[in-house]
Backbone as ProteinMPNN parsed JSONL, in Angstrom:
{"seq_chain_A": "MEDMMGSLMKKEFVSVWVRDPQLHKEDFWHAHIDYEICLHTNSMCFQKKTSRVRRRYSEFVWLRQRLQDSALLVQLPKLPPANPFFSLSNSLQVTQRMEGLQRFLEAVLKMPLLLSDSHLHLFLQTQLSVAKMEACVQGQTSYTVAEAIQCYVYETHVPLEDESKSLCDCDCESTSCSGLDMCVGTAIPFEMSSQNGSPGHQFLAMKLDPETFRSLSSSPESQQDTHT", "coords_chain_A": {"N_chain_A": [[70.562, -82.426, -26.284], [71.687, -82.283, -24.415], [72.51, -79.198, -25.11], [70.052, -78.015, -25.278], [69.31, -77.638, -22.823], [71.46, -76.447, -21.977], [70.672, -74.105, -23.665], [68.808, -73.449, -22.469], [69.764, -72.09, -19.826], [70.729, -70.717, -20.251], [68.648, -68.4, -20.618], [67.611, -64.903, -20.165], [66.13, -63.292, -18.092], [63.83, -62.105, -16.243], [62.311, -60.36, -12.963], [59.784, -58.43, -11.365], [58.129, -56.937, -8.507], [56.307, -55.035, -7.273], [55.446, -53.856, -4.125], [54.244, -53.414, -0.158], [52.979, -50.418, 0.608], [53.424, -47.499, 1.605], [52.346, -44.815, 3.6], [53.094, -41.602, 3.772], [53.203, -38.939, 5.832], [53.125, -35.491, 4.916], [52.814, -33.372, 5.695], [50.168, -31.225, 7.902], [47.745, -31.382, 5.9], [49.606, -32.28, 3.941], [50.031, -35.908, 2.314], [51.604, -38.64, 0.801], [51.727, -42.0, -0.775], [53.767, -44.129, -0.985], [55.911, -47.01, -2.921], [57.317, -49.785, -2.526], [59.738, -50.668, -4.949], [60.854, -54.317, -6.419], [63.96, -56.041, -7.678], [64.691, -58.735, -9.755], [67.243, -60.252, -11.464], [69.771, -61.642, -14.069], [70.472, -60.692, -16.297], [72.638, -58.837, -18.968], [71.845, -56.087, -18.955], [71.481, -55.145, -17.034], [72.952, -53.297, -14.45], [73.364, -53.444, -11.642], [72.335, -57.146, -10.366], [70.014, -57.534, -8.372], [68.083, -55.005, -6.693], [66.235, -52.774, -4.752], [64.297, -50.135, -4.207], [62.197, -47.678, -3.623], [59.443, -45.87, -4.204], [56.958, -43.435, -5.696], [53.451, -42.687, -6.871], [53.625, -40.482, -8.738], [56.055, -39.934, -9.895], [56.601, -42.747, -11.827], [54.704, -41.124, -12.869], [55.945, -39.507, -14.317], [58.394, -41.167, -15.483], [56.805, -42.766, -17.001], [57.143, -40.199, -19.002], [59.19, -39.625, -19.803], [60.221, -42.173, -21.092], [58.366, -42.655, -23.227], [58.934, -40.007, -24.622], [61.915, -40.803, -25.338], [60.827, -42.783, -27.211], [59.721, -42.307, -28.819], [57.193, -43.582, -31.587], [56.878, -46.173, -30.321], [54.424, -47.862, -28.571], [53.266, -47.358, -25.012], [52.685, -48.897, -22.597], [49.833, -48.633, -20.439], [49.577, -46.363, -17.494], [47.799, -46.885, -14.022], [44.916, -44.914, -14.035], [45.449, -41.311, -13.264], [43.326, -40.513, -10.339], [41.216, -37.958, -9.077], [39.685, -38.929, -7.175], [40.209, -40.049, -5.499], [41.847, -42.346, -2.116], [43.74, -42.584, 0.491], [43.524, -43.579, 2.437], [41.922, -45.59, 1.442], [41.773, -48.888, 1.04], [41.551, -50.849, -1.428], [41.625, -49.059, -3.494], [44.709, -48.5, -3.61], [45.72, -50.699, -3.269], [44.594, -51.856, -6.215], [45.646, -49.55, -8.037], [48.535, -50.466, -7.297], [48.75, -52.233, -8.171], [48.624, -52.011, -10.721], [50.659, -50.46, -11.522], [52.833, -52.938, -11.084], [51.88, -54.358, -12.907], [52.66, -51.922, -15.42], [55.526, -51.625, -14.881], [55.9, -54.054, -15.607], [55.487, -55.104, -18.759], [56.652, -52.831, -19.576], [59.859, -53.801, -18.857], [59.551, -55.805, -21.176], [60.086, -54.329, -23.811], [62.452, -53.681, -25.536], [63.661, -52.165, -26.975], [63.581, -50.233, -24.503], [65.353, -50.894, -23.109], [67.711, -49.688, -22.862], [67.76, -47.12, -22.251], [68.254, -44.562, -19.72], [67.021, -42.952, -18.02], [64.893, -45.362, -16.575], [67.109, -46.828, -15.718], [67.971, -45.18, -13.75], [66.013, -45.109, -12.226], [65.187, -47.199, -11.182], [66.988, -48.87, -9.975], [68.463, -46.843, -8.037], [67.577, -44.088, -5.389], [67.297, -42.171, -6.166], [66.045, -38.698, -6.617], [63.932, -37.023, -8.498], [64.642, -35.152, -9.622], [67.237, -34.705, -9.846], [67.506, -37.09, -10.674], [67.287, -36.434, -13.405], [68.88, -34.596, -13.847], [71.212, -36.144, -13.803], [70.817, -37.694, -16.339], [70.87, -35.801, -18.336], [73.8, -35.076, -17.966], [74.533, -32.803, -16.137], [75.745, -33.422, -13.589], [78.123, -34.711, -10.693], [78.741, -37.51, -10.819], [78.303, -40.113, -12.875], [75.768, -42.052, -14.817], [76.412, -44.506, -14.34], [77.865, -44.467, -12.554], [76.141, -43.992, -10.033], [74.304, -45.847, -10.043], [75.833, -47.461, -8.879], [76.482, -46.578, -6.629], [73.56, -46.643, -5.084], [73.012, -47.759, -1.818], [71.075, -50.119, -0.872], [68.936, -52.848, 1.385], [70.253, -55.486, 0.069], [68.931, -58.538, -0.29], [66.349, -60.079, -2.148], [62.514, -60.914, -2.528], [62.595, -63.84, -4.545], [61.273, -66.052, -6.134], [59.95, -68.834, -4.834], [59.825, -67.517, -2.706], [58.374, -64.846, -2.286], [55.719, -65.226, -1.876], [55.347, -65.669, 0.292], [56.805, -63.862, 1.845], [55.378, -61.677, 1.272], [53.472, -62.571, 2.439], [54.027, -62.092, 5.078], [54.526, -59.371, 5.231], [51.685, -58.799, 5.094], [50.572, -59.059, 7.202], [52.513, -57.573, 9.061], [52.508, -54.195, 10.615], [54.448, -52.863, 11.104], [56.239, -52.814, 8.686], [54.392, -51.773, 6.626], [52.623, -49.528, 6.401], [49.9, -50.034, 5.666], [49.076, -52.492, 5.006], [49.243, -54.245, 2.639], [50.426, -55.906, 0.394], [51.266, -56.438, -2.892], [50.669, -59.929, -5.058], [52.812, -63.233, -5.738], [55.259, -63.014, -8.132], [55.571, -63.216, -11.192], [58.541, -64.565, -12.995], [59.867, -63.578, -16.312], [60.979, -64.416, -19.341], [63.54, -61.902, -20.958], [63.732, -60.139, -24.008], [65.945, -58.941, -26.549], [66.67, -56.697, -29.21], [68.396, -58.597, -32.504], [69.698, -60.443, -31.07], [71.087, -59.228, -28.665], [71.576, -57.896, -25.82], [70.181, -55.014, -24.196], [71.954, -53.124, -23.422], [74.684, -52.284, -21.59], [75.57, -51.262, -18.784], [78.802, -50.747, -17.522], [80.737, -51.34, -14.111], [82.784, -49.827, -11.709], [85.297, -48.347, -9.779], [84.657, -45.541, -6.834], [85.349, -42.212, -7.034], [85.737, -40.462, -3.247], [84.143, -37.907, -3.368], [82.494, -38.054, -5.106], [80.855, -40.36, -4.311], [80.116, -38.284, -1.792], [78.585, -36.883, -2.631], [76.412, -38.444, -4.377], [75.168, -39.32, -1.364], [73.742, -37.469, 0.12], [71.271, -36.375, 2.034], [67.961, -37.922, 2.578], [66.35, -35.741, 2.919], [66.763, -34.079, 1.125], [66.523, -34.937, -1.93], [63.683, -34.866, -1.832], [61.019, -35.851, -3.781], [59.733, -32.746, -4.924], [56.916, -33.405, -6.585], [53.088, -33.453, -6.774]], "CA_chain_A": [[69.661, -82.725, -24.982], [72.364, -80.968, -23.659], [72.681, -78.038, -25.45], [68.661, -77.59, -25.58], [69.65, -77.108, -21.172], [72.332, -75.07, -21.842], [70.108, -72.51, -23.977], [67.634, -72.555, -21.285], [69.837, -71.697, -18.419], [70.936, -68.914, -20.987], [68.238, -67.348, -21.166], [67.718, -64.236, -19.512], [65.119, -62.807, -17.059], [64.013, -60.53, -14.911], [61.357, -60.276, -11.937], [59.645, -57.606, -10.927], [57.424, -56.788, -7.402], [55.493, -53.889, -6.998], [54.852, -54.385, -2.79], [54.912, -52.789, 0.575], [53.03, -49.276, 0.106], [54.212, -47.034, 3.063], [52.501, -42.972, 4.023], [53.796, -40.766, 4.252], [53.137, -37.506, 6.232], [54.833, -34.392, 5.079], [51.94, -32.021, 6.841], [48.535, -32.001, 8.392], [46.853, -30.995, 5.076], [49.447, -33.393, 2.564], [50.481, -37.031, 2.332], [51.678, -39.368, 0.187], [52.087, -43.491, -0.635], [55.61, -44.941, -1.73], [55.442, -48.403, -3.387], [58.647, -50.615, -2.402], [59.852, -51.922, -6.252], [61.881, -55.197, -6.351], [64.178, -56.106, -9.242], [65.827, -60.053, -9.492], [67.124, -60.458, -13.151], [70.517, -61.98, -15.274], [70.374, -59.929, -17.595], [73.438, -57.934, -18.794], [70.962, -54.909, -19.529], [71.256, -54.534, -15.696], [74.433, -53.453, -13.789], [73.008, -54.441, -10.376], [70.933, -58.072, -10.213], [68.688, -57.227, -7.334], [67.99, -53.801, -6.394], [65.219, -52.835, -3.998], [63.653, -48.894, -4.167], [60.779, -46.913, -2.704], [58.694, -45.075, -5.769], [55.595, -42.856, -5.666], [52.64, -42.552, -8.422], [54.383, -38.893, -9.61], [57.926, -40.323, -10.213], [55.659, -43.331, -12.014], [54.308, -40.774, -14.275], [56.896, -38.901, -15.067], [59.088, -42.296, -16.105], [56.604, -43.117, -18.591], [56.728, -39.218, -19.849], [60.764, -39.672, -20.144], [60.367, -43.005, -21.683], [57.71, -41.931, -24.161], [60.477, -39.911, -25.187], [62.948, -41.054, -25.887], [60.932, -44.638, -27.872], [58.384, -41.759, -29.959], [56.918, -44.448, -32.062], [56.625, -46.97, -29.363], [53.341, -47.452, -27.58], [53.78, -47.604, -24.2], [51.612, -49.53, -21.696], [49.336, -46.867, -19.322], [49.212, -46.474, -15.863], [46.306, -46.65, -13.905], [44.36, -43.497, -14.864], [44.99, -40.925, -12.306], [41.386, -40.374, -9.759], [41.22, -37.822, -8.245], [39.077, -38.539, -5.702], [41.89, -41.509, -4.461], [41.882, -42.237, -1.313], [44.86, -42.549, 0.641], [43.086, -44.766, 3.078], [40.984, -46.846, 0.484], [42.631, -49.884, 0.724], [41.12, -51.289, -2.519], [41.959, -48.429, -4.44], [45.427, -48.601, -2.974], [46.239, -52.234, -4.282], [44.902, -51.29, -7.574], [47.006, -49.096, -8.211], [50.156, -50.883, -6.503], [48.669, -53.565, -9.32], [48.526, -51.153, -11.931], [51.469, -50.496, -12.01], [53.513, -53.806, -11.276], [51.892, -53.809, -14.795], [53.699, -51.668, -16.031], [56.988, -52.239, -14.656], [56.217, -55.707, -16.319], [55.378, -54.55, -19.692], [57.883, -51.703, -19.871], [60.799, -54.43, -19.376], [59.651, -56.759, -21.799], [60.562, -54.281, -24.563], [63.645, -54.091, -25.842], [64.297, -50.448, -26.648], [63.897, -49.409, -23.537], [66.254, -51.336, -21.975], [69.002, -48.916, -22.775], [66.89, -45.747, -21.475], [69.11, -44.224, -18.404], [66.002, -42.959, -17.004], [64.358, -46.64, -16.101], [67.943, -48.046, -14.766], [67.991, -44.929, -12.779], [64.337, -45.148, -11.613], [64.912, -48.672, -10.92], [68.309, -49.0, -8.73], [68.696, -45.383, -7.355], [66.747, -43.412, -5.274], [67.608, -39.54, -6.58], [64.652, -37.978, -6.99], [63.894, -36.846, -10.414], [65.152, -33.839, -10.502], [68.414, -35.503, -9.325], [67.5, -37.8, -12.284], [67.065, -35.43, -14.804], [70.2, -33.58, -14.32], [72.216, -37.047, -14.398], [70.622, -38.071, -17.287], [72.064, -34.689, -19.249], [75.185, -35.211, -17.68], [75.301, -32.236, -15.639], [75.856, -33.766, -11.732], [79.455, -35.052, -10.581], [78.541, -38.862, -11.083], [77.294, -40.545, -13.662], [74.676, -43.022, -14.419], [76.706, -46.049, -13.464], [78.454, -44.461, -10.685], [74.969, -43.636, -9.457], [73.554, -47.141, -9.694], [76.654, -48.496, -8.604], [76.757, -46.149, -5.522], [73.785, -46.742, -3.92], [73.294, -48.928, -1.23], [70.172, -50.428, 0.119], [69.036, -54.597, 1.322], [69.942, -56.726, -1.615], [67.744, -59.292, -0.713], [64.714, -59.23, -3.252], [62.266, -62.186, -2.428], [62.728, -64.644, -5.441], [59.95, -66.748, -6.796], [59.576, -69.363, -4.612], [59.188, -66.789, -1.102], [57.588, -63.902, -2.627], [54.332, -65.041, -2.04], [55.097, -66.207, 2.231], [57.272, -62.9, 2.578], [54.561, -61.075, 1.147], [52.422, -62.609, 3.772], [54.721, -61.568, 6.884], [53.816, -57.952, 5.089], [50.774, -58.241, 5.44], [50.594, -58.682, 8.954], [53.052, -57.055, 10.009], [52.432, -53.064, 10.941], [55.541, -52.197, 11.92], [56.615, -52.483, 7.571], [53.672, -51.279, 6.325], [51.668, -48.454, 7.288], [48.808, -50.207, 4.728], [48.98, -53.683, 5.542], [49.079, -54.629, 1.736], [50.885, -56.498, -1.238], [50.701, -57.337, -4.811], [51.116, -61.409, -4.623], [53.904, -63.762, -6.539], [55.228, -62.295, -9.263], [56.158, -64.333, -11.803], [60.2, -63.998, -13.538], [59.551, -63.345, -17.511], [62.199, -63.856, -20.123], [63.805, -60.875, -21.84], [64.247, -60.183, -24.887], [66.228, -57.657, -27.204], [67.346, -57.143, -30.643], [69.149, -59.01, -32.748], [69.994, -61.584, -30.089], [72.069, -58.994, -27.849], [71.532, -56.659, -24.697], [70.563, -53.936, -25.202], [73.375, -51.533, -22.991], [74.922, -53.046, -20.485], [76.575, -50.597, -17.474], [79.7, -50.667, -16.662], [80.714, -51.157, -12.412], [83.259, -48.067, -10.935], [85.439, -47.524, -8.279], [83.707, -44.406, -7.227], [86.496, -41.411, -5.168], [85.253, -40.325, -2.475], [83.553, -37.025, -3.76], [81.206, -38.614, -6.479], [80.081, -40.726, -2.982], [79.235, -37.84, -0.674], [76.866, -36.32, -3.825], [74.953, -39.237, -3.865], [74.934, -39.764, -0.351], [73.056, -36.511, 0.471], [69.877, -36.709, 3.012], [67.212, -38.242, 1.723], [65.594, -34.681, 2.387], [67.059, -33.104, 0.001], [65.909, -35.739, -2.013], [62.623, -35.593, -2.223], [60.605, -34.817, -5.31], [58.306, -31.826, -5.208], [55.409, -33.048, -7.602], [51.934, -34.277, -5.949]], "C_chain_A": [[70.108, -81.003, -24.603], [72.766, -79.459, -23.78], [71.713, -77.427, -25.867], [68.705, -77.035, -23.296], [70.476, -76.107, -21.339], [71.944, -74.019, -22.453], [69.033, -72.546, -22.755], [68.208, -71.618, -20.041], [70.478, -70.426, -19.188], [70.523, -67.871, -20.449], [68.172, -66.484, -19.95], [66.394, -63.572, -19.139], [65.558, -61.758, -16.486], [62.4, -60.504, -13.931], [61.018, -59.183, -11.197], [58.668, -57.626, -9.402], [57.645, -54.963, -7.424], [54.764, -54.224, -5.272], [54.671, -53.073, -1.904], [54.819, -51.145, 0.258], [52.97, -48.091, 1.858], [53.093, -45.265, 2.982], [52.817, -42.597, 4.691], [53.275, -39.032, 4.104], [53.486, -36.25, 5.6], [53.849, -33.2, 5.927], [50.869, -32.125, 7.262], [47.809, -31.42, 7.083], [47.636, -32.649, 3.898], [50.07, -34.92, 2.974], [50.456, -37.399, 1.727], [51.887, -41.028, 0.115], [53.203, -43.206, -1.547], [55.003, -46.104, -1.674], [56.824, -48.972, -2.728], [58.581, -51.741, -4.175], [61.309, -53.287, -6.293], [62.233, -55.866, -7.605], [65.391, -57.441, -8.818], [65.961, -59.926, -10.908], [68.893, -61.129, -13.006], [70.536, -61.531, -16.136], [71.616, -59.039, -17.576], [73.409, -56.52, -19.147], [71.612, -54.071, -18.132], [73.048, -54.197, -14.851], [74.252, -53.401, -12.204], [72.175, -55.802, -10.761], [70.184, -58.271, -9.276], [69.131, -56.005, -7.504], [66.366, -53.974, -5.757], [65.244, -50.986, -3.876], [62.62, -48.297, -3.916], [60.687, -45.383, -4.156], [57.22, -44.585, -5.514], [55.388, -42.988, -6.799], [53.631, -41.3, -9.55], [55.293, -39.726, -10.199], [57.089, -41.748, -11.154], [55.473, -43.189, -13.555], [55.334, -40.06, -14.753], [58.005, -40.166, -15.571], [58.202, -42.595, -17.778], [56.902, -41.971, -19.457], [58.39, -39.639, -20.518], [60.885, -41.124, -21.227], [59.419, -42.858, -23.113], [58.49, -40.854, -25.237], [60.653, -39.693, -26.278], [62.42, -42.651, -26.958], [59.313, -43.017, -28.554], [57.424, -42.765, -30.752], [56.387, -45.724, -31.385], [55.39, -46.543, -28.583], [53.375, -47.717, -26.755], [52.63, -48.018, -23.237], [51.21, -48.574, -20.753], [49.659, -48.005, -18.125], [48.184, -46.307, -15.267], [46.016, -44.694, -13.058], [44.808, -43.243, -13.176], [43.251, -40.589, -11.698], [41.731, -39.176, -8.572], [40.144, -37.583, -6.949], [40.109, -40.374, -5.446], [41.955, -41.279, -3.684], [43.089, -42.881, -0.366], [44.965, -43.828, 1.805], [42.054, -45.887, 3.047], [41.935, -48.025, 0.409], [42.464, -51.262, -0.44], [41.607, -50.876, -3.258], [43.779, -48.685, -5.033], [46.263, -49.958, -3.693], [45.59, -52.269, -5.431], [45.777, -50.769, -8.121], [47.825, -49.598, -7.85], [49.69, -52.495, -7.814], [49.182, -53.042, -10.64], [49.843, -51.354, -12.379], [52.944, -51.121, -11.909], [53.381, -53.713, -12.477], [52.615, -53.705, -15.599], [54.665, -51.417, -16.239], [57.145, -53.865, -16.141], [56.166, -55.463, -17.613], [56.759, -53.98, -20.415], [59.47, -53.118, -20.111], [60.511, -55.956, -20.287], [60.146, -56.104, -23.278], [61.903, -53.684, -24.623], [64.041, -52.446, -26.629], [64.08, -50.11, -25.467], [64.5, -49.964, -22.379], [67.139, -50.825, -22.01], [68.805, -47.528, -21.966], [67.57, -45.88, -19.908], [67.75, -44.081, -17.331], [65.688, -44.227, -16.139], [65.307, -47.104, -15.361], [67.793, -46.853, -13.709], [66.475, -44.87, -11.698], [64.248, -46.764, -10.844], [65.852, -49.571, -10.135], [69.038, -48.207, -8.352], [67.3, -45.317, -6.944], [66.594, -42.061, -5.238], [66.152, -39.798, -6.963], [64.767, -37.798, -8.325], [64.126, -35.724, -10.355], [67.044, -34.317, -10.335], [68.785, -36.673, -11.227], [67.559, -37.779, -13.407], [68.57, -35.488, -15.447], [71.132, -34.55, -14.438], [72.368, -36.847, -15.455], [71.476, -37.101, -18.184], [73.45, -34.42, -18.338], [75.666, -33.908, -16.44], [75.126, -32.783, -13.788], [77.684, -34.705, -12.217], [79.768, -36.74, -10.778], [77.518, -38.938, -11.986], [75.877, -41.38, -14.05], [75.105, -44.572, -13.813], [77.264, -46.388, -12.441], [76.655, -44.614, -9.687], [74.04, -45.079, -9.319], [74.444, -47.77, -9.029], [77.689, -47.562, -6.733], [75.874, -46.034, -3.752], [73.02, -48.033, -3.302], [71.969, -49.333, -0.459], [70.209, -52.419, 0.447], [68.845, -55.055, 0.478], [69.068, -57.875, -1.074], [66.725, -59.001, -1.112], [63.839, -60.788, -2.859], [62.383, -63.035, -4.014], [61.378, -64.866, -5.108], [59.254, -67.427, -5.5], [59.286, -68.916, -3.101], [58.658, -65.431, -1.931], [56.714, -63.895, -1.999], [54.497, -65.142, 0.17], [55.449, -65.189, 2.799], [55.78, -62.272, 2.41], [53.276, -61.013, 2.059], [52.465, -62.217, 4.783], [54.533, -59.966, 6.603], [52.741, -57.342, 4.773], [50.061, -58.308, 6.577], [51.383, -58.375, 8.974], [52.944, -55.488, 9.565], [53.376, -52.514, 10.596], [56.312, -52.625, 9.518], [56.235, -52.098, 6.988], [52.467, -50.601, 7.044], [50.452, -48.647, 6.695], [48.352, -51.459, 4.942], [48.352, -53.97, 4.183], [50.311, -55.202, 0.822], [50.327, -57.441, -2.444], [51.771, -58.787, -4.447], [51.973, -62.059, -5.13], [53.835, -62.734, -7.904], [56.518, -62.704, -10.131], [57.844, -64.32, -12.854], [59.87, -64.054, -15.232], [60.714, -63.36, -18.308], [62.152, -62.42, -20.642], [64.075, -61.066, -22.879], [65.249, -59.345, -25.456], [66.536, -57.924, -28.636], [67.88, -57.777, -31.167], [70.25, -59.88, -31.613], [70.448, -60.959, -28.489], [71.355, -58.099, -27.069], [71.264, -55.677, -24.878], [71.464, -52.421, -24.317], [73.58, -52.668, -21.837], [76.18, -51.742, -19.63], [77.812, -51.157, -16.608], [80.286, -50.104, -15.012], [82.326, -50.187, -12.641], [83.756, -48.381, -10.009], [85.024, -46.275, -8.134], [84.719, -43.238, -6.728], [85.241, -40.831, -4.58], [84.387, -38.769, -2.68], [82.311, -37.453, -4.798], [80.117, -39.626, -5.168], [79.391, -39.988, -1.81], [78.528, -36.967, -1.33], [76.094, -36.872, -4.038], [74.682, -39.676, -2.401], [74.262, -38.59, 0.602], [71.918, -36.82, 1.093], [69.166, -36.979, 2.057], [65.565, -36.831, 1.741], [65.655, -34.071, 1.103], [67.3, -33.92, -1.644], [64.761, -35.538, -2.443], [61.826, -34.907, -3.194], [59.306, -33.952, -5.147], [56.618, -32.088, -6.126], [54.296, -34.049, -6.212], [52.258, -36.174, -6.389]], "O_chain_A": [[69.708, -79.842, -24.52], [73.199, -78.715, -22.899], [71.855, -76.476, -26.636], [68.055, -76.117, -22.796], [70.267, -74.977, -20.9], [72.48, -72.947, -22.173], [68.566, -71.521, -22.258], [67.579, -70.757, -19.425], [70.654, -69.321, -18.674], [71.098, -66.885, -19.989], [68.516, -66.925, -18.854], [65.6, -63.348, -20.052], [66.52, -61.023, -16.264], [61.377, -60.686, -14.591], [61.825, -58.829, -10.338], [58.466, -58.819, -9.176], [58.548, -54.132, -7.524], [53.668, -54.779, -5.202], [54.811, -51.944, -2.374], [55.778, -50.484, -0.14], [52.397, -48.286, 2.93], [53.383, -44.61, 1.98], [52.96, -42.827, 5.891], [53.067, -38.266, 3.163], [54.611, -35.963, 6.009], [54.298, -32.32, 6.662], [50.349, -33.224, 7.073], [46.929, -30.692, 7.545], [47.012, -33.561, 3.357], [50.614, -34.982, 4.076], [49.4, -37.168, 1.137], [52.304, -41.433, 1.2], [53.439, -42.404, -2.451], [54.067, -46.452, -0.953], [57.457, -47.983, -2.36], [57.967, -52.752, -4.516], [62.508, -53.026, -6.194], [61.421, -56.235, -8.453], [66.384, -57.403, -8.091], [65.01, -59.555, -11.595], [69.341, -61.124, -11.859], [70.668, -62.284, -17.101], [71.88, -58.454, -16.526], [74.362, -55.829, -19.505], [72.053, -52.924, -18.069], [74.023, -54.948, -14.847], [75.308, -53.296, -11.58], [71.247, -55.581, -11.539], [69.565, -59.335, -9.298], [70.132, -55.685, -8.144], [65.541, -54.84, -6.044], [66.29, -50.521, -3.425], [61.797, -49.094, -4.365], [61.402, -44.521, -4.666], [56.372, -45.392, -5.133], [56.186, -43.248, -7.699], [54.081, -41.377, -10.693], [54.944, -40.209, -11.276], [56.208, -41.125, -10.562], [55.65, -43.845, -14.582], [55.471, -40.168, -15.971], [58.635, -39.605, -16.467], [58.57, -42.635, -18.953], [56.999, -42.259, -20.65], [58.547, -39.914, -21.708], [61.688, -41.043, -22.156], [60.066, -43.014, -24.149], [58.547, -40.993, -26.458], [60.288, -39.139, -27.316], [63.253, -43.453, -27.38], [58.095, -43.193, -28.521], [56.363, -42.566, -30.16], [55.447, -46.307, -31.927], [55.185, -45.438, -28.08], [53.617, -48.918, -26.876], [51.627, -47.305, -23.218], [52.0, -47.769, -20.259], [49.834, -49.197, -17.874], [47.387, -45.546, -15.815], [46.487, -43.893, -12.251], [44.742, -44.027, -12.229], [42.252, -40.466, -12.406], [42.311, -39.366, -7.503], [39.888, -36.661, -6.175], [40.232, -41.585, -5.263], [42.15, -40.074, -3.53], [43.312, -44.03, -0.747], [45.858, -44.64, 2.045], [41.558, -46.657, 3.87], [42.88, -47.976, -0.377], [43.048, -52.342, -0.361], [42.213, -51.614, -4.034], [44.159, -48.926, -6.179], [47.216, -49.981, -4.472], [46.245, -53.094, -6.068], [46.689, -51.366, -8.692], [48.639, -48.759, -8.236], [50.379, -53.482, -8.07], [49.979, -53.575, -11.413], [50.212, -52.107, -13.28], [53.967, -50.552, -12.287], [54.217, -53.226, -13.238], [53.175, -54.515, -16.337], [55.079, -51.027, -17.33], [57.925, -54.328, -16.973], [57.336, -55.668, -17.939], [57.525, -54.387, -21.29], [59.996, -53.328, -21.204], [61.142, -56.994, -20.087], [60.597, -56.924, -24.077], [62.374, -53.191, -23.598], [65.146, -51.956, -26.397], [64.825, -49.136, -25.361], [64.341, -49.728, -21.181], [67.913, -51.243, -21.149], [69.625, -47.023, -21.2], [67.499, -46.84, -19.14], [67.481, -44.721, -16.315], [66.164, -44.237, -15.003], [64.975, -47.759, -14.374], [67.468, -47.294, -12.607], [66.318, -44.545, -10.521], [63.36, -47.232, -10.133], [65.602, -50.709, -9.737], [70.232, -48.473, -8.214], [66.295, -45.85, -7.414], [66.018, -41.2, -4.574], [65.463, -40.715, -7.41], [65.55, -38.325, -9.115], [63.692, -35.097, -11.321], [67.845, -33.877, -11.16], [69.584, -36.84, -12.149], [67.779, -38.63, -14.269], [69.156, -35.901, -16.448], [72.088, -34.202, -15.131], [73.304, -36.23, -15.965], [72.545, -37.439, -18.692], [73.912, -33.283, -18.241], [76.774, -33.912, -15.905], [74.291, -32.32, -13.011], [78.189, -35.088, -13.272], [80.923, -37.157, -10.871], [76.439, -38.354, -12.087], [74.905, -41.144, -13.332], [74.484, -45.412, -13.162], [77.386, -47.384, -11.728], [76.382, -45.418, -8.795], [73.159, -45.206, -8.469], [74.026, -48.772, -8.449], [78.732, -47.77, -6.114], [76.461, -45.516, -2.802], [72.564, -48.997, -3.917], [71.823, -48.815, 0.648], [71.069, -53.177, -0.002], [67.761, -55.224, -0.08], [68.203, -58.056, -1.931], [66.069, -58.016, -0.773], [64.529, -61.807, -2.903], [62.013, -62.162, -4.798], [60.601, -64.329, -4.318], [58.24, -66.917, -5.023], [58.675, -69.652, -2.326], [59.889, -65.431, -1.979], [56.465, -62.867, -1.368], [53.733, -64.669, 1.012], [55.005, -64.953, 3.923], [55.014, -62.357, 3.369], [52.469, -60.13, 2.349], [51.513, -61.94, 5.513], [54.393, -59.238, 7.585], [52.52, -56.192, 4.393], [49.05, -57.656, 6.842], [51.856, -59.495, 8.776], [53.198, -55.239, 8.387], [53.3, -51.619, 9.755], [57.516, -52.442, 9.697], [57.019, -51.625, 6.165], [51.677, -50.984, 7.907], [49.641, -47.745, 6.904], [47.135, -51.575, 5.082], [47.122, -54.013, 4.166], [51.248, -54.406, 0.774], [49.594, -58.381, -2.751], [52.889, -58.877, -3.939], [52.72, -61.088, -5.251], [52.959, -62.06, -8.446], [57.737, -62.626, -9.98], [57.588, -63.465, -13.701], [59.392, -65.184, -15.339], [61.532, -62.458, -18.129], [61.106, -61.785, -20.777], [64.693, -62.105, -23.111], [65.651, -58.701, -24.487], [66.641, -59.029, -29.167], [68.575, -58.204, -30.246], [71.474, -59.756, -31.563], [70.346, -61.596, -27.441], [70.457, -57.472, -27.632], [71.918, -55.066, -25.723], [71.509, -51.218, -24.577], [72.86, -53.567, -21.403], [77.347, -51.522, -19.957], [77.855, -51.739, -15.525], [80.317, -48.922, -14.67], [82.803, -49.989, -13.759], [83.024, -48.782, -9.104], [84.929, -45.644, -9.187], [84.934, -43.506, -5.546], [84.126, -40.709, -5.088], [83.832, -38.588, -1.596], [81.274, -36.812, -4.97], [78.887, -39.573, -5.157], [78.538, -40.459, -1.057], [77.796, -36.216, -0.686], [74.959, -36.396, -4.045], [73.811, -40.542, -2.318], [74.258, -38.792, 1.816], [71.408, -37.811, 0.569], [69.354, -36.588, 0.905], [64.488, -36.809, 1.145], [64.801, -33.693, 0.301], [68.161, -33.507, -2.42], [64.563, -36.001, -3.566], [61.873, -33.701, -3.438], [58.144, -34.352, -5.218], [55.639, -31.355, -6.255], [54.556, -34.826, -5.294], [51.538, -37.05, -5.91]]}, "name": "protein", "num_of_chains": 1, "seq": "MEDMMGSLMKKEFVSVWVRDPQLHKEDFWHAHIDYEICLHTNSMCFQKKTSRVRRRYSEFVWLRQRLQDSALLVQLPKLPPANPFFSLSNSLQVTQRMEGLQRFLEAVLKMPLLLSDSHLHLFLQTQLSVAKMEACVQGQTSYTVAEAIQCYVYETHVPLEDESKSLCDCDCESTSCSGLDMCVGTAIPFEMSSQNGSPGHQFLAMKLDPETFRSLSSSPESQQDTHT"}
């Protein structure tokens, strides 16, 4: 019995939420919505066990393409389809897209082959733009993937399973934290498996030199993705 309990306690899990859509107006004619992605895990595949970032739909499209490039023989889960008639003010369409993005991430995180992909880790645990993620993966930045993740600082608390529903309820009632007043419901933690029973990859934390920190701490405007 003790061995069984010990085995259960050691199982790896990851919880992911896509929530709190926010509308950003770039100018009179252009606007977009981004979503908060919360991650909570005990997996050795992830350098940080909790993280929160904000991503827009076009960045999810980029991530799926890069994952497909890295795993040509793997059938990746689908994203919510692009809709030429998608309305930023249509709460039903925004909610459906948000739920589809969460299902996509949940499916991706269950695929051991993808857990060592640097694009995935930068997407989930940094706020780097697409251009900077591309450059970092290709070794064209002064910082490594691990340094980028280690340096990124955001609110470290993420909603746990037993509080995510109440936290979402709060967000749905608060116009100050969400311009659209909606969120995905409770996320269910799922176990993570890996090939041969071992983690797919482990990033190492390290001390950062001041120059690396400055290069990662540029203004949000300079990191804005130009994709729609």
